Amino acid sequence: MTPRPDDQARAELKRLAAQAKEHREREHERIEAEFWQAIDALRGSYHGAQQDIADALDVKYNQVLRQTKRYRSTDTEARPTER
């Protein structure tokens, strides 16, 4: 059986856990942005691509549009909606 921790060990453990959680949240946001930016690039592939993307991702047509607008990088021009 492991010994009971002292207050310093507990505080350090809580600090490290909070740090790991913060890192996970930052990485999740970065990966989500990369994903939707890649999808945004695919939207203009051909007429109807946004609907095909929505079908492939099992989401609504408008969700693709909303998420790509939300995560669109500033150097990418806005594309008109296809539908």
mmCIF file of C-alpha atoms in Angstrom:
data_model
loop_
_atom_site.group_PDB
_atom_site.id
_atom_site.type_symbol
_atom_site.label_atom_id
_atom_site.label_comp_id
_atom_site.label_asym_id
_atom_site.label_seq_id
_atom_site.Cartn_x
_atom_site.Cartn_y
_atom_site.Cartn_z
ATOM 1 C CA MET A 1 0.000 0.000 0.000
ATOM 2 C CA THR A 2 1.359 3.408 -0.944
ATOM 3 C CA PRO A 3 1.849 6.002 1.773
ATOM 4 C CA ARG A 4 -0.582 8.868 2.201
ATOM 5 C CA PRO A 5 0.558 12.024 0.407
ATOM 6 C CA ASP A 6 1.522 15.186 2.211
ATOM 7 C CA ASP A 7 0.018 18.569 1.317
ATOM 8 C CA GLN A 8 2.915 19.479 -0.965
ATOM 9 C CA ALA A 9 2.584 16.279 -2.993
ATOM 10 C CA ARG A 10 -1.162 16.819 -3.306
ATOM 11 C CA ALA A 11 -0.709 20.410 -4.463
ATOM 12 C CA GLU A 12 1.896 19.314 -7.032
ATOM 13 C CA LEU A 13 -0.353 16.551 -8.326
ATOM 14 C CA LYS A 14 -3.281 18.959 -8.713
ATOM 15 C CA ARG A 15 -1.058 21.469 -10.507
ATOM 16 C CA LEU A 16 0.224 18.824 -12.932
ATOM 17 C CA ALA A 17 -3.282 17.511 -13.593
ATOM 18 C CA ALA A 18 -4.562 21.033 -14.308
ATOM 19 C CA GLN A 19 -1.594 21.623 -16.609
ATOM 20 C CA ALA A 20 -2.325 18.402 -18.513
ATOM 21 C CA LYS A 21 -6.003 19.360 -18.848
ATOM 22 C CA GLU A 22 -5.093 22.798 -20.206
ATOM 23 C CA HIS A 23 -2.730 21.218 -22.732
ATOM 24 C CA ARG A 24 -5.462 18.816 -23.878
ATOM 25 C CA GLU A 25 -7.907 21.682 -24.395
ATOM 26 C CA ARG A 26 -5.374 23.727 -26.405
ATOM 27 C CA GLU A 27 -4.540 20.760 -28.613
ATOM 28 C CA HIS A 28 -8.199 19.902 -29.119
ATOM 29 C CA GLU A 29 -8.899 23.434 -30.334
ATOM 30 C CA ARG A 30 -5.856 23.362 -32.646
ATOM 31 C CA ILE A 31 -6.841 20.011 -34.160
ATOM 32 C CA GLU A 32 -10.466 21.111 -34.564
ATOM 33 C CA ALA A 33 -9.312 24.245 -36.400
ATOM 34 C CA GLU A 34 -7.012 22.213 -38.676
ATOM 35 C CA PHE A 35 -9.831 19.778 -39.467
ATOM 36 C CA TRP A 36 -12.367 22.451 -40.430
ATOM 37 C CA GLN A 37 -9.778 24.402 -42.417
ATOM 38 C CA ALA A 38 -9.071 21.242 -44.418
ATOM 39 C CA ILE A 39 -12.803 20.725 -44.937
ATOM 40 C CA ASP A 40 -13.118 24.354 -46.028
ATOM 41 C CA ALA A 41 -10.513 23.746 -48.721
ATOM 42 C CA LEU A 42 -12.505 20.738 -49.942
ATOM 43 C CA ARG A 43 -15.812 22.620 -50.119
ATOM 44 C CA GLY A 44 -14.878 24.224 -53.436
ATOM 45 C CA SER A 45 -13.806 21.002 -55.128
ATOM 46 C CA TYR A 46 -16.912 20.811 -57.318
ATOM 47 C CA HIS A 47 -20.551 21.866 -57.370
ATOM 48 C CA GLY A 48 -22.293 19.964 -54.585
ATOM 49 C CA ALA A 49 -19.129 19.172 -52.634
ATOM 50 C CA GLN A 50 -20.443 20.723 -49.428
ATOM 51 C CA GLN A 51 -23.457 18.409 -49.437
ATOM 52 C CA ASP A 52 -21.231 15.400 -50.127
ATOM 53 C CA ILE A 53 -18.968 16.452 -47.252
ATOM 54 C CA ALA A 54 -21.987 16.805 -44.956
ATOM 55 C CA ASP A 55 -23.151 13.332 -45.955
ATOM 56 C CA ALA A 56 -19.686 11.832 -45.408
ATOM 57 C CA LEU A 57 -19.368 13.452 -41.957
ATOM 58 C CA ASP A 58 -22.998 12.644 -41.063
ATOM 59 C CA VAL A 59 -23.759 16.288 -40.259
ATOM 60 C CA LYS A 60 -26.154 18.862 -41.679
ATOM 61 C CA TYR A 61 -25.231 20.961 -44.705
ATOM 62 C CA ASN A 62 -25.375 24.170 -42.647
ATOM 63 C CA GLN A 63 -23.107 22.766 -39.950
ATOM 64 C CA VAL A 64 -20.336 22.393 -42.511
ATOM 65 C CA LEU A 65 -20.809 26.019 -43.502
ATOM 66 C CA ARG A 66 -20.921 27.289 -39.906
ATOM 67 C CA GLN A 67 -17.884 25.335 -38.756
ATOM 68 C CA THR A 68 -15.778 26.247 -41.793
ATOM 69 C CA LYS A 69 -16.632 29.929 -41.286
ATOM 70 C CA ARG A 70 -15.795 29.651 -37.593
ATOM 71 C CA TYR A 71 -12.389 28.102 -38.183
ATOM 72 C CA ARG A 72 -11.537 29.722 -41.503
ATOM 73 C CA SER A 73 -7.988 31.023 -41.477
ATOM 74 C CA THR A 74 -7.606 34.715 -42.165
ATOM 75 C CA ASP A 75 -5.611 34.131 -45.358
ATOM 76 C CA THR A 76 -8.434 32.073 -46.950
ATOM 77 C CA GLU A 77 -11.024 33.957 -48.950
ATOM 78 C CA ALA A 78 -14.663 33.405 -48.095
ATOM 79 C CA ARG A 79 -16.439 31.192 -50.602
ATOM 80 C CA PRO A 80 -20.068 31.652 -51.562
ATOM 81 C CA THR A 81 -22.487 29.014 -50.369
ATOM 82 C CA GLU A 82 -23.038 26.343 -53.005
ATOM 83 C CA ARG A 83 -26.521 25.058 -52.498
#
